[in-house]
Short mmCIF file of C-alpha atoms in Angstrom, two decimals:
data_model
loop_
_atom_site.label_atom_id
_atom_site.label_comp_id
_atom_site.label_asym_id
_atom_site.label_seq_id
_atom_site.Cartn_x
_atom_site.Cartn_y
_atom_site.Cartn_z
CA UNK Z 1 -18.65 -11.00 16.33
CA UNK Z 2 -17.30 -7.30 14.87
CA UNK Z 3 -17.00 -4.94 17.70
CA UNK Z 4 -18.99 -2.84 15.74
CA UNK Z 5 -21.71 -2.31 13.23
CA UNK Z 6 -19.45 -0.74 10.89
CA UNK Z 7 -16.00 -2.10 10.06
CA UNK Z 8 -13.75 -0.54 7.77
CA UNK Z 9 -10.99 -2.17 6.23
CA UNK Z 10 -8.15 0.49 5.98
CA UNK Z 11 -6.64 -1.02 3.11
CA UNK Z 12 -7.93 -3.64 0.85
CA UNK Z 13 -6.27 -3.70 -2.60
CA UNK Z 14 -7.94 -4.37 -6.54
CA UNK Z 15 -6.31 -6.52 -9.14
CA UNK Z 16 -6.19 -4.28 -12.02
CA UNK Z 17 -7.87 -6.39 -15.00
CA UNK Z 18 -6.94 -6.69 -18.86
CA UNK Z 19 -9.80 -4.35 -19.39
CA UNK Z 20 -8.21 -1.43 -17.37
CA UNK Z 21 -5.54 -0.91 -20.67
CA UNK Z 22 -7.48 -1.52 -23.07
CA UNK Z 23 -10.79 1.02 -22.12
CA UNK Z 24 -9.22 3.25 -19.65
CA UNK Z 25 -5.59 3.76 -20.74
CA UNK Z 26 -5.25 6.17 -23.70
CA UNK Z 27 -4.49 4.74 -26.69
CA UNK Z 28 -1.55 6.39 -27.69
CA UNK Z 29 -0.14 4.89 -24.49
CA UNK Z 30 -1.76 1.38 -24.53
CA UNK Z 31 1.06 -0.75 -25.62
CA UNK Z 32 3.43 0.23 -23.34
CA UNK Z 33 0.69 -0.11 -20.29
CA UNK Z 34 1.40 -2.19 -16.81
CA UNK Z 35 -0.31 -5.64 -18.19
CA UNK Z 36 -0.56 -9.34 -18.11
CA UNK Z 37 1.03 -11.06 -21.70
CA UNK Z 38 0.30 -14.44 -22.52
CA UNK Z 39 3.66 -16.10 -24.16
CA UNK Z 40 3.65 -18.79 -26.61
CA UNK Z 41 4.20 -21.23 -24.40
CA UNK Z 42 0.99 -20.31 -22.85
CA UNK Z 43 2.05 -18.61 -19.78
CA UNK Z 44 2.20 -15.05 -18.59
CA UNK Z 45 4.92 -12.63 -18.05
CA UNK Z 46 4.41 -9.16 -16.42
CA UNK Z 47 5.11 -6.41 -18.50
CA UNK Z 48 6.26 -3.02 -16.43
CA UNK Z 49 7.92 -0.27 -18.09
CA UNK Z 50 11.07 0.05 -15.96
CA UNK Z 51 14.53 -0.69 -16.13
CA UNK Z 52 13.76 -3.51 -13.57
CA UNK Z 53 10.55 -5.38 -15.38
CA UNK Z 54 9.92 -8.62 -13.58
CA UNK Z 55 7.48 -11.49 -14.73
CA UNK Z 56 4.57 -12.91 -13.54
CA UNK Z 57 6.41 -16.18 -12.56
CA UNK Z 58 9.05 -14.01 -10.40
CA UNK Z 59 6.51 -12.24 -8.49
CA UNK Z 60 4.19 -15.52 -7.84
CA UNK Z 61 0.95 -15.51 -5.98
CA UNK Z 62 1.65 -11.39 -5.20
CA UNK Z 63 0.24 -10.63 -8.43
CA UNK Z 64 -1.94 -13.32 -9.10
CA UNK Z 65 -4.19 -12.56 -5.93
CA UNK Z 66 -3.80 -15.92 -4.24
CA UNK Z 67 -5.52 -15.00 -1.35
CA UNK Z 68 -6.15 -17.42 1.61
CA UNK Z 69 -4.36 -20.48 -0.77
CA UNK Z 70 -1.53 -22.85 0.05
CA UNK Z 71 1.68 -21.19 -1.40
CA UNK Z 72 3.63 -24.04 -2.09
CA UNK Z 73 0.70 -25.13 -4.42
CA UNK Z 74 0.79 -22.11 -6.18
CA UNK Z 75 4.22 -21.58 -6.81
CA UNK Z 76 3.89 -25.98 -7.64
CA UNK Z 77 1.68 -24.83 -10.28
CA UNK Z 78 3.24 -21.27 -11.04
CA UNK Z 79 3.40 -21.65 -15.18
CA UNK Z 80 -0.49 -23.58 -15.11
CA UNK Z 81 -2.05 -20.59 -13.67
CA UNK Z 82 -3.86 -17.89 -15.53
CA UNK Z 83 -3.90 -14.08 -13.67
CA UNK Z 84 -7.94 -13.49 -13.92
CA UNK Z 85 -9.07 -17.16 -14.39
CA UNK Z 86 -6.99 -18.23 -10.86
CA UNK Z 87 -6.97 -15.02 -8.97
CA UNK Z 88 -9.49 -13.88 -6.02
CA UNK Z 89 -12.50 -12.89 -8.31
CA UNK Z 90 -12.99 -9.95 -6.01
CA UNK Z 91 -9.62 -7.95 -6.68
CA UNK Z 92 -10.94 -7.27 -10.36
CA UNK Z 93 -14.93 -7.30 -9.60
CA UNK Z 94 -16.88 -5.41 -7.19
CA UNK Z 95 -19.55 -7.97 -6.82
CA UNK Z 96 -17.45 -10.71 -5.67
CA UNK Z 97 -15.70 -8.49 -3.61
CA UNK Z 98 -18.95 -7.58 -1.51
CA UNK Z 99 -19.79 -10.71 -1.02
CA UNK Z 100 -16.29 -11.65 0.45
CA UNK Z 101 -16.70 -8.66 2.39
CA UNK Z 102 -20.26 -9.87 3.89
CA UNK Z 103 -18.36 -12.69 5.30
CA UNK Z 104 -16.03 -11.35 6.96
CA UNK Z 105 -18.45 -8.63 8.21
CA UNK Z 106 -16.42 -5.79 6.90
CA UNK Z 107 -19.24 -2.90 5.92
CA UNK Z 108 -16.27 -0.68 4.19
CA UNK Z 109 -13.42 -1.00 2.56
CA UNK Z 110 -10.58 1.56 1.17
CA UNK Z 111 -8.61 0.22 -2.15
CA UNK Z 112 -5.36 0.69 -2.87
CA UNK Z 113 -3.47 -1.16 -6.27
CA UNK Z 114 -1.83 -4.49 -6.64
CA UNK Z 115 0.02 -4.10 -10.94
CA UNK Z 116 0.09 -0.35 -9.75
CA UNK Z 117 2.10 -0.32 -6.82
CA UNK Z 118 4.73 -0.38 -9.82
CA UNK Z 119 4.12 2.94 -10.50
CA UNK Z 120 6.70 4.87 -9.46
CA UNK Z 121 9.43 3.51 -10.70
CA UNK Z 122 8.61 4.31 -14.15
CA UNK Z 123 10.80 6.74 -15.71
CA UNK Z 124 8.47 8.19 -18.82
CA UNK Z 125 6.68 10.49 -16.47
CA UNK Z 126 4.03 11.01 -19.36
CA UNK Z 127 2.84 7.60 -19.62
CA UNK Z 128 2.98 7.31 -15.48
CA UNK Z 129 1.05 10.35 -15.35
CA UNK Z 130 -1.55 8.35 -18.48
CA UNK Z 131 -1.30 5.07 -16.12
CA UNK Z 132 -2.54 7.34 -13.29
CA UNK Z 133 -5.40 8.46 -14.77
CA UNK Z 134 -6.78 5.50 -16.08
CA UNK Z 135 -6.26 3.64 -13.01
CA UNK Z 136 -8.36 6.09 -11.09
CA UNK Z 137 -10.94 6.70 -13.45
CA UNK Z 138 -11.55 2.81 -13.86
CA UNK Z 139 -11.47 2.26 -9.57
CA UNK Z 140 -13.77 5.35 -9.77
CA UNK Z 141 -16.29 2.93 -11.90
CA UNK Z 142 -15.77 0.10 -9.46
CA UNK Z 143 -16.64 1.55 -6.26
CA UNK Z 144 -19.53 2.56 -8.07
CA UNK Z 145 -21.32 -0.80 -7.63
CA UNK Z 146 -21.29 -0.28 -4.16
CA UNK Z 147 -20.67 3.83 -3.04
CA UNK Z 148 -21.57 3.45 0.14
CA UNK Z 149 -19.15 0.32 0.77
CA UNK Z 150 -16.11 0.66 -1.76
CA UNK Z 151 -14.00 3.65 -1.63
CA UNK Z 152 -10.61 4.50 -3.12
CA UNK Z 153 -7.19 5.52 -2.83
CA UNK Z 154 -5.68 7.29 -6.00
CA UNK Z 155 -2.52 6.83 -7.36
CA UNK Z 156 -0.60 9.87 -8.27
CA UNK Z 157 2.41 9.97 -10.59
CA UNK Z 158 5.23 10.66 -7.69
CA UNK Z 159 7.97 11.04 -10.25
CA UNK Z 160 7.18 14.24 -11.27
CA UNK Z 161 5.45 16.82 -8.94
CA UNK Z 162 3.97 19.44 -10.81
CA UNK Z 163 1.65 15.97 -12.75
CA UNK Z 164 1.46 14.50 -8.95
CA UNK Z 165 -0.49 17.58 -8.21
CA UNK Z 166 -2.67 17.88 -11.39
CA UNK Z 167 -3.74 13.95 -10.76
CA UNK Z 168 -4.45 14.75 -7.08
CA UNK Z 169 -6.57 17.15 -8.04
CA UNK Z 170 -8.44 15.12 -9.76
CA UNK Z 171 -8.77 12.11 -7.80
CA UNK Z 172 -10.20 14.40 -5.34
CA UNK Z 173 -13.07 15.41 -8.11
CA UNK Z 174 -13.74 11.73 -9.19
CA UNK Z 175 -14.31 10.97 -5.11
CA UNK Z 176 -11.43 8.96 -3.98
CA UNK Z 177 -10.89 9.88 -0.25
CA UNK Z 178 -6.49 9.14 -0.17
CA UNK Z 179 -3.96 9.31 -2.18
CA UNK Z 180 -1.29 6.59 -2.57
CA UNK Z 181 2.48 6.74 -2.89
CA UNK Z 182 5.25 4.44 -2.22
CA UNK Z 183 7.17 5.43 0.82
CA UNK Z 184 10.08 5.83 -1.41
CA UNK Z 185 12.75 8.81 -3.21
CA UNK Z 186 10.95 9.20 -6.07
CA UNK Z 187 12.28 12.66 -7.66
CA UNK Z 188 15.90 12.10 -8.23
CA UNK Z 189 16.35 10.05 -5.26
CA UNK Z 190 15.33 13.18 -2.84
CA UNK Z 191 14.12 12.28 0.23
CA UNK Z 192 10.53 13.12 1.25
CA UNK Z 193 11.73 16.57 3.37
CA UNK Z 194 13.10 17.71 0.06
CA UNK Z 195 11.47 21.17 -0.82
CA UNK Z 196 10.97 19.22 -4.04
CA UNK Z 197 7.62 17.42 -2.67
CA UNK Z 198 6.01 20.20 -0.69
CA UNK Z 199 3.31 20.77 -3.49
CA UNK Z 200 2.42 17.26 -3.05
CA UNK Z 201 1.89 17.72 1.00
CA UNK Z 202 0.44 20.79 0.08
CA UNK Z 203 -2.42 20.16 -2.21
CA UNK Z 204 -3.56 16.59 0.18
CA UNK Z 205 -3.23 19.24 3.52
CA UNK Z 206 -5.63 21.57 1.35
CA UNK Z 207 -7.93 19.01 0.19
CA UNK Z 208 -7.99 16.89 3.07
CA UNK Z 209 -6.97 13.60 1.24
CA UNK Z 210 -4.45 11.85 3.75
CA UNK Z 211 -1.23 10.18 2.90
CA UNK Z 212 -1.36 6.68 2.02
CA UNK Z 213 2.26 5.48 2.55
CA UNK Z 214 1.70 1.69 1.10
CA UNK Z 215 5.15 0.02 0.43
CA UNK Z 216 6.21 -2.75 -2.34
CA UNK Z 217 8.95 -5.47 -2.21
CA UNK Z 218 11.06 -4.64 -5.47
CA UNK Z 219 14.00 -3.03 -6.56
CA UNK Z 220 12.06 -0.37 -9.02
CA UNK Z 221 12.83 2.43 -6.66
CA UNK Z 222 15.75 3.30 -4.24
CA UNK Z 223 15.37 1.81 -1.03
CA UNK Z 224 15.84 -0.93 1.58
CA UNK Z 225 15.13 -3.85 -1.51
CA UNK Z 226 17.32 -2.71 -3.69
CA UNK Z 227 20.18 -0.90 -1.22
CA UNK Z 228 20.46 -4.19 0.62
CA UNK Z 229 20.31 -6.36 -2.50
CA UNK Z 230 17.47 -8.55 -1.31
CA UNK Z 231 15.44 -9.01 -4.84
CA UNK Z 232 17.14 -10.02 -7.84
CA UNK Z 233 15.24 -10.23 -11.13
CA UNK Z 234 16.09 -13.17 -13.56
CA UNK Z 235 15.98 -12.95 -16.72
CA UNK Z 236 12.27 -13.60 -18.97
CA UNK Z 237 10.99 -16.83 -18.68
CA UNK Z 238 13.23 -18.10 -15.74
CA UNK Z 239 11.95 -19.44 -12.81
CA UNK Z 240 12.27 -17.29 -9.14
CA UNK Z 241 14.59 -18.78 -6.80
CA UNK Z 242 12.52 -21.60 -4.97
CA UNK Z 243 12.84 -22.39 -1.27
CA UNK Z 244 14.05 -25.51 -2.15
CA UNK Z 245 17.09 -24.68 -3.89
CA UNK Z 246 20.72 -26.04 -2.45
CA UNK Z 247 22.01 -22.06 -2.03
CA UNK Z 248 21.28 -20.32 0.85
CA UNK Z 249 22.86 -16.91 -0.71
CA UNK Z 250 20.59 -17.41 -3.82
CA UNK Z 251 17.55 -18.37 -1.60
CA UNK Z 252 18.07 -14.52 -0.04
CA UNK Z 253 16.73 -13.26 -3.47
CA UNK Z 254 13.14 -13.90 -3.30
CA UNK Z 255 9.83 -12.27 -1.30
CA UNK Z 256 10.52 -13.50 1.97
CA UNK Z 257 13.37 -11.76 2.38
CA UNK Z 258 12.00 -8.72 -0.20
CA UNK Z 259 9.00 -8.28 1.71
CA UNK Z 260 10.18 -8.77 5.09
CA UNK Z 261 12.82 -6.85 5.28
CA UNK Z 262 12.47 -3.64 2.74
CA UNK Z 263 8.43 -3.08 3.89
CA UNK Z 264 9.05 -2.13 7.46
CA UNK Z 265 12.88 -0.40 7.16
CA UNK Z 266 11.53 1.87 4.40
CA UNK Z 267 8.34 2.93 6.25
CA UNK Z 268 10.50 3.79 8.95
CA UNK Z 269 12.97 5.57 7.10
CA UNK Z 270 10.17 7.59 5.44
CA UNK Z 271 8.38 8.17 8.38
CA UNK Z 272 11.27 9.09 10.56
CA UNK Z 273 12.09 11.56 7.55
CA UNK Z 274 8.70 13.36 7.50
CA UNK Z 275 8.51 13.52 10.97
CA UNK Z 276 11.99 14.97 11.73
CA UNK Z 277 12.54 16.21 8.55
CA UNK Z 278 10.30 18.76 8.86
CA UNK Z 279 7.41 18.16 6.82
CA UNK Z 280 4.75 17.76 9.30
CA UNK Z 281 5.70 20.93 10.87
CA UNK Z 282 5.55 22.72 8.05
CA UNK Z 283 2.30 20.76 6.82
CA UNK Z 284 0.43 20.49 10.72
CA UNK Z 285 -2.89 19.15 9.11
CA UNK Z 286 -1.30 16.64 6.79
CA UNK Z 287 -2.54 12.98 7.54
CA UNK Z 288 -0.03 10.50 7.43
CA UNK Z 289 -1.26 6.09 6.81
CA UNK Z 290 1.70 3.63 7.37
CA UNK Z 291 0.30 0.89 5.78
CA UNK Z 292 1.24 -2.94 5.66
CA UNK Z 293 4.41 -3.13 7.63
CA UNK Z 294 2.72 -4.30 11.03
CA UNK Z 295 1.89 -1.88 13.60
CA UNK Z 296 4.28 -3.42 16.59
CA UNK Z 297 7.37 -1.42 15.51
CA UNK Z 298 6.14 1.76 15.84
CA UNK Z 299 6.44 1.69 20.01
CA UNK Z 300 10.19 1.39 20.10
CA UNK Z 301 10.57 3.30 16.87
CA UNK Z 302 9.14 6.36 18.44
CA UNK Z 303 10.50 5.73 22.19
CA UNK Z 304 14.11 5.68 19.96
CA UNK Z 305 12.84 8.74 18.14
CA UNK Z 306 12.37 10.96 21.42
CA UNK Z 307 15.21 9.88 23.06
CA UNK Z 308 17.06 11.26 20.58
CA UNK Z 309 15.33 14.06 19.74
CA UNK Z 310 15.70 14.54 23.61
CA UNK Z 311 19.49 14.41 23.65
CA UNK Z 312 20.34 15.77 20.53
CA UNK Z 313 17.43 17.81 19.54
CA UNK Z 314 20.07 20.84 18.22
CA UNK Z 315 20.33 18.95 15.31
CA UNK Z 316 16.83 18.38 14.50
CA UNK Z 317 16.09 22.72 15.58
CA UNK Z 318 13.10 22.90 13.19
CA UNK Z 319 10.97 20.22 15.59
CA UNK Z 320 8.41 21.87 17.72
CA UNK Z 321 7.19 18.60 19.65
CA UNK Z 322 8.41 15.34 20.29
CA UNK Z 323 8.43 12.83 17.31
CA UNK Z 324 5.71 11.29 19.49
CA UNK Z 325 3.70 13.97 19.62
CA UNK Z 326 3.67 14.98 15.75
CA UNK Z 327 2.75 10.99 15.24
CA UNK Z 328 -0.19 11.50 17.93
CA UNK Z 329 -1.48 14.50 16.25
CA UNK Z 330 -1.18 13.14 12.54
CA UNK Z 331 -0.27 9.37 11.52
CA UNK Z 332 -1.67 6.67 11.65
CA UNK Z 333 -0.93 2.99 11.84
CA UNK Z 334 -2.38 -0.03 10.29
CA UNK Z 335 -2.71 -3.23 12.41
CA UNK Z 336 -3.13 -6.34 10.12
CA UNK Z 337 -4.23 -9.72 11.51
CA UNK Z 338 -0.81 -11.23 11.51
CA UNK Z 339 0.44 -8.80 14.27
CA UNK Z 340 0.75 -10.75 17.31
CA UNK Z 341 -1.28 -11.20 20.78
CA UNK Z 342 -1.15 -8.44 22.72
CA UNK Z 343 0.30 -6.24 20.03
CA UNK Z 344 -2.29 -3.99 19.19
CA UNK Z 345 -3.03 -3.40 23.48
CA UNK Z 346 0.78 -2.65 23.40
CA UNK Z 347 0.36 0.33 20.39
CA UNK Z 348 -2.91 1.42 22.01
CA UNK Z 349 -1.78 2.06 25.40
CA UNK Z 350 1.93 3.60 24.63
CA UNK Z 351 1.30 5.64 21.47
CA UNK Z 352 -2.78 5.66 21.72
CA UNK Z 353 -5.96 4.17 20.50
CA UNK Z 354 -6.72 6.95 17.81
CA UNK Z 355 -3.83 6.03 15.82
CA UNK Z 356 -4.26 2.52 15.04
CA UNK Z 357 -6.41 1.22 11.93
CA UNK Z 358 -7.27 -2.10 10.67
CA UNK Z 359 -6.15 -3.46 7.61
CA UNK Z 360 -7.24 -7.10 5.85
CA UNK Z 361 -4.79 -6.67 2.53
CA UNK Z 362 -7.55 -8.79 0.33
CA UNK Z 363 -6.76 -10.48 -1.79
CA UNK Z 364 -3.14 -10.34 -1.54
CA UNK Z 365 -1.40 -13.89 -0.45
CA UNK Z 366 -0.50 -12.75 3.18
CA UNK Z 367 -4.28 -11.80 3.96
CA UNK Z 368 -5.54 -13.76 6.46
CA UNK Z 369 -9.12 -14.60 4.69
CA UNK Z 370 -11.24 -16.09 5.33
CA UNK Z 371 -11.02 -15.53 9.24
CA UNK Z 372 -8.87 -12.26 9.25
CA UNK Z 373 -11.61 -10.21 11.46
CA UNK Z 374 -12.00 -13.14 13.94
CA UNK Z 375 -7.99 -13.59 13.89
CA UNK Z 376 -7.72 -10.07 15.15
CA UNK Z 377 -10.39 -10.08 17.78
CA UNK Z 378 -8.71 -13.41 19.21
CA UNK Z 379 -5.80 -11.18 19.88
CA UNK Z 380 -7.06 -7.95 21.40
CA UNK Z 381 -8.55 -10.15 24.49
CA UNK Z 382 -6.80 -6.71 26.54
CA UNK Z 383 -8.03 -4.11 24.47
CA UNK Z 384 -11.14 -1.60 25.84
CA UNK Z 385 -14.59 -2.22 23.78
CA UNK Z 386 -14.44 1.81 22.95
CA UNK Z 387 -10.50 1.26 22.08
CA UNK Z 388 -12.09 -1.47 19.56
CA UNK Z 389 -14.64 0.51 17.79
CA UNK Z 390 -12.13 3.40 17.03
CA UNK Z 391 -9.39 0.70 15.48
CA UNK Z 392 -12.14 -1.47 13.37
CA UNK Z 393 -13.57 1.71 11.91
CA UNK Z 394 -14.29 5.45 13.94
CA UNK Z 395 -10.50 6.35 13.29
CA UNK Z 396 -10.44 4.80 9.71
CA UNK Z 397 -13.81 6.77 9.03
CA UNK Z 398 -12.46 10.17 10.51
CA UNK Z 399 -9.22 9.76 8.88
CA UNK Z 400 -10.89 9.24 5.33
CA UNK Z 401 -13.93 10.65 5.85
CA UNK Z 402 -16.57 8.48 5.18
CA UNK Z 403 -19.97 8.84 7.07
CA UNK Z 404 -20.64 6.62 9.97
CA UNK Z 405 -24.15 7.25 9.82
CA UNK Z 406 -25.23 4.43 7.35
CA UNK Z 407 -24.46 1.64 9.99
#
């Protein structure tokens, strides 16, 4: 049973549909659009425009939605399978959606992109900024089915600031309570304390639309994936290494090791470079989301943090506080059903119950559904009844601000 009457899944993501590019993208920019192409041969290839474009087949069940599935069956199957005839129904439909929801007992959930999380990496900043729009204009039209239940996250062209603004500005207008980017350099490879971004922190301080810091497990930006060489695209219409295949070196280039590795080193990086970089100094009522890289980390990460800002603090002189403390006062971290027993007791009691939020990833492959809530519950056996209600949904409701009064 929930420990609460009103759950709130922290991040949930869409699938973007075939429809999104061909009603919501302008049509100048429609054939160069993020979509799904059917090949000759009758199966599906990807089509991203960046330097790095991979295919449907490379990326597997990530962008086909398998959630809850046997892997190894899908990738078995890989070239039979058809993005939104085999995919969870409710990544590209709200109806669906709410009834998986109903399940699980989840009253609300916040929805960030699947295709999209792409976005950044594109270099024509005038058809990322086009992408942008449509995306949140057609998610605008989704959680409209359900507006007390289905609430989103915008994306935001990241490449280019002065658009990143314009597009916040109107996410905010079309309702969507957080804005999305990919906790990596996006602006010439700048770092996030770069003066370069402050409009950016800015504009979400002023509007109150926190930070949702989601990463992604390719090579399309700089970061951990592509710095440590962990993801290599093949070339169209080749298979992705398998984990069957004789080569251990050639078996490092595919999602386990992608996703693994470059989710949680790049959150870190980027948190550890807005905390002690500057930015949340300078930006005190910015709200921060570190989303699916497990929420365990962030207890040694920020004892680490304070020791050093302890002993060598002269080189950090623009800090105020403790890394600790600016986390306390404005981050937050999601806790997903894979993190482990006694985990989420752990983060609540060292860094604090009001900065942990739960997260299901529907309808990704790694969400645990069905059975996610209950998987979670099993595991907090430690954690205070009032520590529960904040981390299922009072912090996830304050920090996006959506009314608890409809429970």
């Amino acid at each position: 049973m929930p420990p609460t009457d009103l759950m709130i899944d922290a991040d949930g993501h869409v699938l973007e549909p075939a429809r999104l590019w061909r009603e919501y993208v302008e049509p100048r920019f429609r054939d160069r659009a993020i979509q799904v192409i059917e090949r000759d041969d009758g199966t599906e290839t990807l089509r991203v425009p960046s330097d790095r474009p991979p295919s449907v087949s490379q990326l597997g069940p990530v962008s086909a939605g398998w959630c809850g599935r046997d892997l190894r069956e899908c990738y078995r199957r890989n070239h039979e399978l058809k993005y939104e005839r085999d995919a969870k129904q409710g990544g590209f439909l709200p109806e669906p959606r709410l009834h998986d929801m109903d399940d699980e007992e989840i009253r609300v959930a916040v929805l960030y992109p699947t295709m999209y999380l792409y976005l950044g990496g594109i270099q024509d900043v005038a058809l990322a900024d086009a992408l942008c729009r449509a995306y949140n204009d057609w998610l605008a039209d989704y959680c409209r089915a359900a507006p007390t239940r289905l609430f989103a996250a915008g994306v935001v062209p990241q490449q280019d600031v002065e658009r990143a603004v314009r597009v916040i500005r109107r996410a905010k207008e079309r309702g969507h309570v957080a804005v999305f980017l990919r906790p990596n350099p996006s602006v010439d490879g700048k770092k996030f304390n770069d003066p370069v971004y402050d409009p950016i922190w800015e504009t979400c301080q002023d509007l109150d639309l926190p930070l949702g810091l989601h990463p992604f497990l390719a090579p399309d930006m700089p970061g951990a994936c592509r710095a440590l060489g962990y993801y290599q695209f093949k070339a169209e219409g080749t298979d992705f290494a398998r984990a069957d295949e004789a080569s251990p070196i050639r078996n490092m280039a595919n999602v386990f090791f992608s996703q693994a590795i470059s989710n949680p080193f790049d959150m870190m990086e980027t948190l550890t470079v807005m905390v002690c970089g500057g930015v949340l100094e300078r930006f005190p009522r910015l709200k921060v989301i570190c989303l699916e890289a497990n929420g365990g980390w962030i207890v040694p990460w920020l004892e680490r943090l304070d020791h050093h800002y302890e002993i060598f603090g002269f080189d950090v002189p623009w800090m105020k506080m403790k890394p600790s403390e600016y986390f306390r006062r404005q981050c937050v971290i999601s806790s997903d059903p894979e993190d482990g027993d006694g985990m989420v007791e752990a983060v609540a009691r060292l860094v604090g119950d009001e900065c942990l939020v739960w997260a299901s990833d529907y309808p990704h492959p790694d969400a645990h559904f069905p059975g996610g809530v209950a998987e979670s519950l099993g595991k907090m056996g430690g954690v205070p009844e009032t520590s529960r209600r904040k981390i299922f949904a009072e912090n996830a409701a304050r920090l996006y601000g959506i009314s608890l009064l409809g429970r």
